[in-house]
CSV table of C-alpha atoms and ligand atoms in Angstrom, one decimal:
chain,number,residue,atom,x,y,z
A,1277,UNK,CA,-15.3,-36.0,-18.9
A,1278,UNK,CA,-18.4,-34.1,-17.5
A,1279,UNK,CA,-17.0,-31.2,-15.4
A,1280,UNK,CA,-19.6,-28.8,-14.2
A,1281,UNK,CA,-19.4,-25.1,-14.9
A,1282,UNK,CA,-18.9,-24.5,-11.3
A,1283,UNK,CA,-15.9,-26.8,-11.0
A,1284,UNK,CA,-14.4,-25.4,-14.2
A,1285,UNK,CA,-14.1,-22.1,-12.4
A,1286,UNK,CA,-11.7,-23.4,-9.9
A,1287,UNK,CA,-8.1,-24.9,-9.9
A,1288,UNK,CA,-6.5,-27.6,-7.7
A,1289,UNK,CA,-4.7,-26.3,-4.6
A,1290,UNK,CA,-1.1,-25.3,-5.5
A,1291,UNK,CA,0.1,-25.9,-2.0
A,1292,UNK,CA,-1.1,-29.5,-2.1
A,1293,UNK,CA,0.5,-29.9,-5.6
A,1294,UNK,CA,3.9,-28.7,-4.4
A,1295,UNK,CA,3.7,-31.0,-1.3
A,1296,UNK,CA,2.8,-34.0,-3.6
A,1297,UNK,CA,5.5,-33.2,-6.0
A,1298,UNK,CA,8.0,-33.1,-3.2
A,1299,UNK,CA,6.7,-36.5,-1.7
A,1300,UNK,CA,7.1,-38.1,-5.3
A,1301,UNK,CA,10.6,-36.9,-5.6
A,1302,UNK,CA,11.4,-38.1,-2.2
A,1303,UNK,CA,9.9,-41.5,-3.0
A,1304,UNK,CA,12.2,-41.5,-6.0
A,1305,UNK,CA,15.1,-41.3,-3.7
A,1306,UNK,CA,15.8,-37.5,-3.9
A,1307,UNK,CA,16.7,-35.6,-0.8
A,1308,UNK,CA,14.0,-32.9,-0.6
A,1309,UNK,CA,13.3,-30.7,2.4
A,1310,UNK,CA,9.6,-29.7,2.3
A,1311,UNK,CA,8.7,-26.3,3.6
A,1312,UNK,CA,5.5,-26.2,1.6
A,1313,UNK,CA,3.0,-27.8,4.0
A,1314,UNK,CA,0.7,-25.8,6.3
A,1315,UNK,CA,0.8,-27.9,9.4
A,1316,UNK,CA,2.7,-27.9,12.7
A,1317,UNK,CA,5.3,-30.7,12.9
A,1318,UNK,CA,4.6,-31.2,16.6
A,1319,UNK,CA,2.9,-34.4,17.8
A,1320,UNK,CA,-0.8,-34.1,18.7
A,1321,UNK,CA,-1.0,-33.7,22.6
A,1322,UNK,CA,-1.4,-37.0,24.5
A,1323,UNK,CA,-4.6,-36.0,26.3
A,1324,UNK,CA,-6.2,-35.4,22.9
A,1325,UNK,CA,-5.2,-38.8,21.7
A,1326,UNK,CA,-6.5,-40.4,24.9
A,1327,UNK,CA,-9.9,-38.8,24.4
A,1328,UNK,CA,-10.0,-40.1,20.8
A,1329,UNK,CA,-9.1,-43.7,22.1
A,1330,UNK,CA,-11.8,-43.4,24.9
A,1331,UNK,CA,-14.4,-42.4,22.4
A,1332,UNK,CA,-13.6,-45.4,20.2
A,1333,UNK,CA,-13.6,-47.8,23.2
A,1334,UNK,CA,-16.9,-46.2,24.5
A,1335,UNK,CA,-18.6,-46.9,21.1
A,1336,UNK,CA,-18.9,-43.3,20.1
A,1337,UNK,CA,-19.1,-44.4,16.6
A,1338,UNK,CA,-22.5,-43.3,15.4
A,1339,UNK,CA,-24.1,-40.3,13.7
A,1340,UNK,CA,-24.0,-37.1,15.9
A,1341,UNK,CA,-26.2,-34.1,15.3
A,1342,UNK,CA,-25.2,-32.6,11.9
A,1343,UNK,CA,-23.6,-29.4,13.3
A,1344,UNK,CA,-21.7,-31.2,16.1
A,1345,UNK,CA,-22.5,-32.7,19.5
A,1346,UNK,CA,-23.8,-30.3,22.1
A,1347,UNK,CA,-20.8,-31.2,24.2
A,1348,UNK,CA,-18.5,-30.0,21.4
A,1349,UNK,CA,-20.5,-26.9,20.8
A,1350,UNK,CA,-20.2,-26.0,24.5
A,1351,UNK,CA,-16.5,-26.6,24.4
A,1352,UNK,CA,-16.2,-24.5,21.3
A,1353,UNK,CA,-18.2,-21.7,22.9
A,1354,UNK,CA,-15.8,-21.8,25.8
A,1355,UNK,CA,-12.9,-21.5,23.4
A,1356,UNK,CA,-14.5,-18.6,21.6
A,1357,UNK,CA,-15.0,-16.8,25.0
A,1358,UNK,CA,-11.7,-17.6,26.6
A,1359,UNK,CA,-9.2,-17.4,23.6
A,1360,UNK,CA,-11.0,-14.9,21.3
A,1361,UNK,CA,-13.2,-12.8,23.7
A,1362,UNK,CA,-16.4,-13.7,21.8
A,1363,UNK,CA,-19.4,-14.7,24.0
A,1364,UNK,CA,-21.9,-16.8,22.0
A,1365,UNK,CA,-24.6,-19.3,23.0
A,1366,UNK,CA,-24.2,-22.8,21.4
A,1367,UNK,CA,-27.0,-21.9,18.9
A,1368,UNK,CA,-24.4,-19.6,17.3
A,1369,UNK,CA,-21.8,-22.2,17.1
A,1370,UNK,CA,-21.3,-25.0,14.5
A,1371,UNK,CA,-18.7,-27.6,13.9
A,1372,UNK,CA,-17.5,-28.9,10.5
A,1373,UNK,CA,-14.9,-31.1,8.9
A,1374,UNK,CA,-12.1,-28.5,9.3
A,1375,UNK,CA,-12.2,-24.8,9.1
A,1376,UNK,CA,-12.1,-25.2,5.3
A,1377,UNK,CA,-15.5,-26.8,5.2
A,1378,UNK,CA,-17.1,-24.1,7.4
A,1379,UNK,CA,-15.7,-21.5,4.9
A,1380,UNK,CA,-16.9,-23.5,2.0
A,1381,UNK,CA,-20.4,-23.9,3.4
A,1382,UNK,CA,-20.6,-20.2,4.5
A,1383,UNK,CA,-19.8,-19.0,0.9
A,1384,UNK,CA,-22.1,-21.5,-0.8
A,1385,UNK,CA,-24.9,-20.7,1.6
A,1386,UNK,CA,-24.8,-16.9,1.0
A,1387,UNK,CA,-23.3,-16.1,-2.4
A,1388,UNK,CA,-25.3,-15.7,-5.6
A,1389,UNK,CA,-24.0,-15.1,-9.1
A,1390,UNK,CA,-22.2,-11.8,-9.3
A,1391,UNK,CA,-21.9,-11.2,-5.6
A,1392,UNK,CA,-18.4,-9.9,-4.6
A,1393,UNK,CA,-16.0,-10.8,-1.9
A,1394,UNK,CA,-13.1,-8.6,-1.0
A,1395,UNK,CA,-10.1,-10.8,-0.4
A,1396,UNK,CA,-6.8,-9.3,0.9
A,1397,UNK,CA,-3.8,-10.6,-1.1
A,1398,UNK,CA,-1.6,-12.5,-0.6
A,1399,UNK,CA,-4.4,-14.8,0.3
A,1400,UNK,CA,-5.0,-18.3,1.6
A,1401,UNK,CA,-5.2,-20.5,-1.6
A,1402,UNK,CA,-8.7,-21.8,-0.9
A,1403,UNK,CA,-10.5,-18.4,-0.5
A,1404,UNK,CA,-10.7,-17.4,-4.2
A,1405,UNK,CA,-11.5,-20.9,-5.3
A,1406,UNK,CA,-14.3,-21.3,-2.8
A,1407,UNK,CA,-15.8,-18.0,-3.7
A,1408,UNK,CA,-15.7,-18.7,-7.4
A,1409,UNK,CA,-17.2,-22.1,-7.0
A,1410,UNK,CA,-20.0,-20.5,-5.1
A,1411,UNK,CA,-20.6,-18.2,-8.0
A,1412,UNK,CA,-19.1,-15.1,-6.5
A,1413,UNK,CA,-16.5,-12.7,-7.9
A,1414,UNK,CA,-13.2,-12.2,-6.1
A,1415,UNK,CA,-12.1,-8.6,-5.6
A,1416,UNK,CA,-8.4,-8.6,-4.6
A,1417,UNK,CA,-7.2,-6.1,-2.1
A,1418,UNK,CA,-3.4,-6.1,-2.6
A,1419,UNK,CA,-1.1,-5.6,0.3
A,1420,UNK,CA,2.6,-5.2,0.2
A,1421,UNK,CA,5.7,-6.3,2.1
A,1422,UNK,CA,6.5,-2.6,3.0
A,1423,UNK,CA,3.2,-2.4,5.0
A,1424,UNK,CA,3.8,-5.9,6.6
A,1425,UNK,CA,1.1,-7.1,4.2
A,1426,UNK,CA,-1.7,-5.3,6.0
A,1427,UNK,CA,-4.4,-3.1,4.4
A,1428,UNK,CA,-5.9,0.0,6.0
A,1429,UNK,CA,-9.4,1.2,6.4
A,1430,UNK,CA,-9.0,3.5,3.5
A,1431,UNK,CA,-7.7,0.7,1.3
A,1432,UNK,CA,-10.8,-1.2,2.2
A,1433,UNK,CA,-13.2,1.7,1.6
A,1434,UNK,CA,-11.8,2.0,-2.0
A,1435,UNK,CA,-12.6,-1.6,-2.9
A,1436,UNK,CA,-16.2,-1.6,-1.6
A,1437,UNK,CA,-18.9,-1.5,-4.4
A,1438,UNK,CA,-22.7,-2.1,-4.6
A,1439,UNK,CA,-22.3,-5.9,-5.0
A,1440,UNK,CA,-19.8,-6.4,-2.1
A,1441,UNK,CA,-21.2,-9.1,0.0
A,1442,UNK,CA,-18.2,-10.4,2.0
A,1443,UNK,CA,-14.9,-9.2,3.4
A,1444,UNK,CA,-12.5,-11.9,4.2
A,1445,UNK,CA,-10.1,-11.1,7.1
A,1446,UNK,CA,-7.3,-13.5,8.1
A,1447,UNK,CA,-5.2,-12.7,11.1
A,1448,UNK,CA,-2.6,-14.1,11.8
A,1449,UNK,CA,-2.5,-14.6,8.1
A,1450,UNK,CA,-1.5,-17.4,5.8
A,1451,UNK,CA,0.8,-16.9,3.8
A,1452,UNK,CA,2.2,-13.7,5.3
A,1453,UNK,CA,2.0,-14.2,9.1
A,1454,UNK,CA,0.6,-10.6,9.3
A,1455,UNK,CA,-1.5,-9.8,12.4
A,1456,UNK,CA,-4.0,-6.9,12.6
A,1457,UNK,CA,-3.6,-5.0,15.8
A,1458,UNK,CA,-6.7,-3.8,17.6
A,1459,UNK,CA,-6.4,-0.2,16.4
A,1460,UNK,CA,-6.4,-1.3,12.7
A,1461,UNK,CA,-9.4,-3.5,13.2
A,1462,UNK,CA,-11.3,-0.7,14.9
A,1463,UNK,CA,-10.6,1.4,11.9
A,1464,UNK,CA,-11.8,-1.4,9.5
A,1465,UNK,CA,-14.9,-1.8,11.7
A,1466,UNK,CA,-15.7,1.9,11.4
A,1467,UNK,CA,-15.7,1.5,7.6
A,1468,UNK,CA,-18.0,-1.6,7.8
A,1469,UNK,CA,-20.4,0.3,9.9
A,1470,UNK,CA,-21.3,2.4,7.0
A,1471,UNK,CA,-21.9,-0.6,4.7
A,1472,UNK,CA,-24.6,-2.7,6.6
A,1473,UNK,CA,-24.9,-5.2,3.7
A,1474,UNK,CA,-21.4,-6.6,4.1
A,1475,UNK,CA,-20.8,-9.8,5.9
A,1476,UNK,CA,-17.4,-10.4,7.4
A,1477,UNK,CA,-15.5,-13.7,7.6
A,1478,UNK,CA,-12.8,-13.4,10.3
A,1479,UNK,CA,-10.5,-16.5,9.9
A,1480,UNK,CA,-8.8,-16.7,13.3
A,1481,UNK,CA,-7.5,-20.3,12.9
A,1482,UNK,CA,-3.9,-19.2,13.7
A,1483,UNK,CA,-4.9,-17.0,16.7
A,1484,UNK,CA,-2.8,-18.9,19.4
A,1485,UNK,CA,0.3,-18.7,17.2
A,1486,UNK,CA,1.1,-15.0,17.8
A,1487,UNK,CA,4.5,-13.4,18.6
A,1488,UNK,CA,3.5,-9.9,19.2
A,1489,UNK,CA,3.0,-10.3,23.0
A,1490,UNK,CA,-0.3,-8.5,22.6
A,1491,UNK,CA,-3.7,-10.3,23.1
A,1492,UNK,CA,-5.1,-11.6,19.8
A,1493,UNK,CA,-7.4,-9.0,18.3
A,1494,UNK,CA,-10.6,-10.0,16.5
A,1495,UNK,CA,-13.4,-7.9,15.1
A,1496,UNK,CA,-16.4,-9.6,16.9
A,1497,UNK,CA,-14.7,-8.8,20.2
A,1498,UNK,CA,-13.7,-5.3,19.3
A,1499,UNK,CA,-16.9,-4.3,17.5
A,1500,UNK,CA,-19.8,-6.1,19.2
A,1501,UNK,CA,-22.3,-4.0,17.2
A,1502,UNK,CA,-21.1,-5.8,14.0
A,1503,UNK,CA,-21.2,-9.2,15.5
A,1504,UNK,CA,-24.5,-10.1,13.9
A,1505,UNK,CA,-22.7,-10.1,10.5
A,1506,UNK,CA,-19.3,-11.6,11.5
A,1507,UNK,CA,-18.6,-15.3,11.1
A,1508,UNK,CA,-15.5,-16.2,13.1
A,1509,UNK,CA,-13.6,-19.3,12.0
A,1510,UNK,CA,-11.4,-21.3,14.4
A,1511,UNK,CA,-10.4,-24.8,15.0
A,1512,UNK,CA,-7.9,-27.3,16.4
A,1513,UNK,CA,-5.9,-28.1,13.2
A,1514,UNK,CA,-3.2,-25.6,13.7
A,1515,UNK,CA,-3.3,-24.8,17.4
A,1516,UNK,CA,-3.4,-28.5,18.6
A,1517,UNK,CA,-1.6,-30.1,15.7
A,1518,UNK,CA,-4.8,-32.0,14.7
A,1519,UNK,CA,-4.9,-31.4,11.0
A,1520,UNK,CA,-5.8,-35.0,10.3
A,1521,UNK,CA,-8.8,-35.0,12.7
A,1522,UNK,CA,-10.7,-32.6,10.5
A,1523,UNK,CA,-12.6,-30.4,13.0
A,1524,UNK,CA,-13.2,-26.7,12.5
A,1525,UNK,CA,-15.6,-24.5,14.5
A,1526,UNK,CA,-17.5,-21.3,13.5
A,1527,UNK,CA,-19.4,-18.6,15.6
A,1528,UNK,CA,-21.7,-16.2,14.0
A,1529,UNK,CA,-25.4,-15.1,13.6
A,1530,UNK,CA,-27.9,-17.8,14.1
A,1531,UNK,CA,-29.4,-17.5,10.7
A,1532,UNK,CA,-26.0,-18.1,9.0
A,1533,UNK,CA,-25.1,-21.0,11.3
A,1534,UNK,CA,-28.4,-22.7,10.6
A,1535,UNK,CA,-27.9,-22.1,6.8
A,1536,UNK,CA,-24.4,-23.7,7.0
A,1537,UNK,CA,-25.8,-26.7,8.9
A,1538,UNK,CA,-28.6,-27.0,6.4
A,1539,UNK,CA,-26.0,-27.4,3.7
A,1540,UNK,CA,-23.8,-29.7,5.8
A,1541,UNK,CA,-26.8,-31.9,6.4
A,1542,UNK,CA,-26.7,-32.8,2.7
A,1543,UNK,CA,-22.9,-32.8,2.1
A,1544,UNK,CA,-20.8,-34.5,4.7
A,1545,UNK,CA,-23.4,-34.8,7.5
A,1546,UNK,CA,-21.8,-34.6,10.9
A,1547,UNK,CA,-18.1,-34.3,11.5
A,1548,UNK,CA,-16.3,-37.5,12.6
A,1549,UNK,CA,-17.7,-38.5,16.0
A,1550,UNK,CA,-14.2,-39.6,17.3
A,1551,UNK,CA,-12.6,-36.4,16.2
A,1552,UNK,CA,-15.4,-34.4,18.0
A,1553,UNK,CA,-14.5,-36.1,21.2
A,1554,UNK,CA,-10.8,-35.4,20.7
A,1555,UNK,CA,-11.7,-31.6,20.0
A,1556,UNK,CA,-13.6,-31.4,23.3
A,1557,UNK,CA,-10.4,-32.5,25.1
A,1558,UNK,CA,-8.4,-30.0,22.9
A,1559,UNK,CA,-10.6,-27.1,23.9
A,1560,UNK,CA,-11.2,-28.1,27.6
A,1561,UNK,CA,-7.9,-29.7,28.4
A,1562,UNK,CA,-4.6,-28.1,29.4
A,1563,UNK,CA,-3.5,-25.1,27.1
A,1564,UNK,CA,-0.1,-24.5,28.7
A,1565,UNK,CA,1.8,-26.4,25.9
A,1566,UNK,CA,0.7,-23.7,23.4
A,1567,UNK,CA,3.1,-21.1,25.0
A,1568,UNK,CA,5.9,-23.5,24.6
A,1569,UNK,CA,5.0,-24.3,20.9
A,1570,UNK,CA,4.8,-20.6,20.2
A,1571,UNK,CA,8.3,-20.0,21.6
A,1572,UNK,CA,9.7,-22.8,19.4
A,1573,UNK,CA,8.0,-21.3,16.4
A,1574,UNK,CA,9.3,-17.9,17.3
A,1575,UNK,CA,12.9,-19.2,17.4
A,1576,UNK,CA,12.4,-20.9,14.0
A,1577,UNK,CA,10.9,-17.7,12.6
A,1578,UNK,CA,13.9,-15.7,13.7
A,1579,UNK,CA,16.2,-18.3,12.3
A,1580,UNK,CA,14.5,-18.3,8.8
A,1581,UNK,CA,14.0,-14.5,8.6
A,1582,UNK,CA,17.6,-13.9,9.5
A,1583,UNK,CA,18.9,-16.4,7.0
A,1584,UNK,CA,16.6,-15.3,4.1
A,1585,UNK,CA,17.4,-11.6,4.7
A,1586,UNK,CA,21.1,-12.4,4.4
A,1587,UNK,CA,20.7,-13.9,0.9
A,1588,UNK,CA,21.3,-11.3,-1.9
A,1589,UNK,CA,18.1,-10.8,-3.9
A,1590,UNK,CA,15.7,-12.2,-1.2
A,1591,UNK,CA,13.9,-10.3,1.6
A,1592,UNK,CA,11.0,-10.9,4.0
A,1593,UNK,CA,9.3,-8.9,6.7
A,1594,UNK,CA,9.2,-10.5,10.1
A,1595,UNK,CA,5.8,-12.3,10.5
A,1596,UNK,CA,3.8,-11.5,13.6
A,1597,UNK,CA,2.0,-14.9,13.8
A,1598,UNK,CA,1.3,-18.3,12.1
A,1599,UNK,CA,4.3,-20.2,10.8
A,1600,UNK,CA,4.8,-18.8,7.4
A,1601,UNK,CA,6.9,-16.0,5.8
A,1602,UNK,CA,6.4,-14.6,2.4
A,1603,UNK,CA,9.7,-14.0,0.7
A,1604,UNK,CA,10.2,-11.3,-1.9
A,1605,UNK,CA,12.4,-12.4,-4.8
A,1606,UNK,CA,11.7,-9.7,-7.2
A,1607,UNK,CA,15.4,-8.8,-7.8
A,1608,UNK,CA,15.9,-12.4,-9.1
A,1609,UNK,CA,13.0,-12.3,-11.6
A,1610,UNK,CA,15.1,-11.1,-14.5
A,1611,UNK,CA,17.2,-14.2,-14.1
A,1612,UNK,CA,14.4,-16.8,-13.4
A,1613,UNK,CA,11.5,-15.4,-15.4
A,1614,UNK,CA,8.8,-15.9,-12.8
A,1615,UNK,CA,8.2,-17.4,-9.3
A,1616,UNK,CA,6.9,-20.7,-10.7
A,1617,UNK,CA,10.3,-21.2,-12.4
A,1618,UNK,CA,12.1,-20.1,-9.4
A,1619,UNK,CA,10.1,-22.7,-7.3
A,1620,UNK,CA,11.1,-25.5,-9.7
A,1621,UNK,CA,14.7,-24.4,-9.6
A,1622,UNK,CA,14.7,-24.5,-5.7
A,1623,UNK,CA,13.1,-28.0,-6.0
A,1624,UNK,CA,16.0,-29.0,-8.1
A,1625,UNK,CA,18.2,-27.9,-5.3
A,1626,UNK,CA,16.3,-29.9,-2.8
A,1627,UNK,CA,13.8,-27.5,-1.2
A,1628,UNK,CA,10.1,-27.4,-1.8
A,1629,UNK,CA,8.4,-24.0,-1.2
A,1630,UNK,CA,5.2,-22.5,-2.8
A,1631,UNK,CA,5.4,-19.8,-5.4
A,1632,UNK,CA,3.8,-16.5,-4.4
A,1633,UNK,CA,1.5,-16.6,-7.4
A,1634,UNK,CA,-0.4,-19.5,-5.7
A,1635,UNK,CA,-1.5,-16.9,-3.2
A,1636,UNK,CA,-2.6,-14.0,-5.5
A,1637,UNK,CA,0.8,-12.4,-5.2
A,1638,UNK,CA,4.0,-12.5,-7.4
A,1639,UNK,CA,7.8,-12.6,-7.6
A,1640,UNK,CA,8.4,-14.6,-4.4
A,1641,UNK,CA,7.5,-17.7,-2.4
A,1642,UNK,CA,6.1,-18.8,0.9
A,1643,UNK,CA,8.2,-20.7,3.4
A,1644,UNK,CA,6.5,-22.7,6.1
A,1645,UNK,CA,8.8,-22.8,9.1
A,1646,UNK,CA,7.0,-25.6,10.9
A,1647,UNK,CA,10.0,-27.9,10.6
A,1648,UNK,CA,12.9,-28.6,12.9
A,1649,UNK,CA,15.8,-26.2,13.2
A,1650,UNK,CA,18.4,-28.5,11.5
A,1651,UNK,CA,16.1,-28.8,8.5
A,1652,UNK,CA,15.5,-25.1,8.3
A,1653,UNK,CA,19.2,-24.3,8.5
A,1654,UNK,CA,20.0,-26.8,5.7
A,1655,UNK,CA,17.0,-25.5,3.6
A,1656,UNK,CA,18.2,-21.9,3.9
A,1657,UNK,CA,21.7,-23.0,2.9
A,1658,UNK,CA,20.3,-24.8,-0.2
A,1659,UNK,CA,18.2,-21.7,-1.1
A,1660,UNK,CA,21.3,-19.4,-0.9
A,1661,UNK,CA,23.3,-21.8,-3.1
A,1662,UNK,CA,20.4,-22.1,-5.6
A,1663,UNK,CA,20.0,-18.4,-6.1
A,1664,UNK,CA,23.7,-17.6,-5.9
B,222,PLP,C1,-5.9,-19.4,6.7
B,222,PLP,C2,-6.5,-20.8,6.8
B,222,PLP,N1,-7.8,-20.9,7.1
B,222,PLP,C3,-8.4,-22.1,7.3
B,222,PLP,C4,-7.6,-23.3,7.1
B,222,PLP,C5,-8.3,-24.6,7.2
B,222,PLP,O1,-7.8,-25.4,8.1
B,222,PLP,P1,-8.5,-26.8,8.5
B,222,PLP,O2,-9.5,-27.1,7.4
B,222,PLP,O3,-7.5,-27.8,8.5
B,222,PLP,O4,-9.2,-26.6,9.8
B,222,PLP,C6,-6.3,-23.2,6.8
B,222,PLP,C7,-5.4,-24.4,6.5
B,222,PLP,O5,-4.5,-24.4,5.9
B,222,PLP,C8,-5.7,-21.9,6.7
B,222,PLP,O6,-4.4,-21.7,6.4
């Protein structure tokens, strides 16, 4: 084996590991309900599929510009303006193979050995691994269920040091579903104003899945004076049930977009041409279905939150967005030891979830409620029996 020092610093994704384990057990004949996967269970909208088919039939099968076709960049700029309130020219937009690749390239393109990134925890599993791979140091900013898993401007200020280069913001958040309202972001923006060296990654990939009733709030819109150091990540994976298409989009300062595209030119090259055509249809086509999906997710959220909070030893705040909730199981830890063992115990009882430790947290687990109601009811019943 010849594993590089950079790769040795990172671990495989635990969410993928749990999903794979559940699939294996299912293939072996076990009845497993998987609530571990981070994708909507809805079908990709038909107009998106039609656009992909038309692209294939039209011979749209060759290389495109590395950072995406100008057609898709325009559609993405429309999306940033319409849905996030961020006005950018196409020179400040890039397209990659999923939001994940955009984040990967942004970190690799900017971090040097010893640079620090402040990452609120519980965090999305890939953030710390990407930062470590890029040579950076992860500075956790722990948040708690009692605060709905949100940090304040003062919490942020306390974590900033001379080597802080990035702050990662994710709202609505994976794995907590926490959303930052405008007034909290304005406070965070005020802190960042005093630290001009810090870049901000605003991961808004779950923006359309928001149950607060308020318009999605994002830093580049609220604090335009900071926009020249904000990279906003979005995409079609979650909003349009297009996880397999692998298209993510990013908007930010031109120097950073160019740097990311320079890297992409030597890694994957352009994102898939067919997927790009499908993403144009996703951004430019009808958006009305989103409200209906959101309502369905909200009903599932209420079902899961109600059922979990009725189980002795388990509790969860009500998530404001995305399709996850972070369940606290601290009162059960004396019996189970740690959350990894609890996760295996739940798997034995036919439910796959992801232990909180995968997200830089502890003593709990993440449930994805992107599954139909009958499955969610049965899964919660099995969880209750398993911990009883
Ligand atoms: C918070 C967050 N950001 C980014 C991504 C990347 O999504 P994709 O690469 O599928 O566009 C995910 C996917 O799980 C996510 O949860």
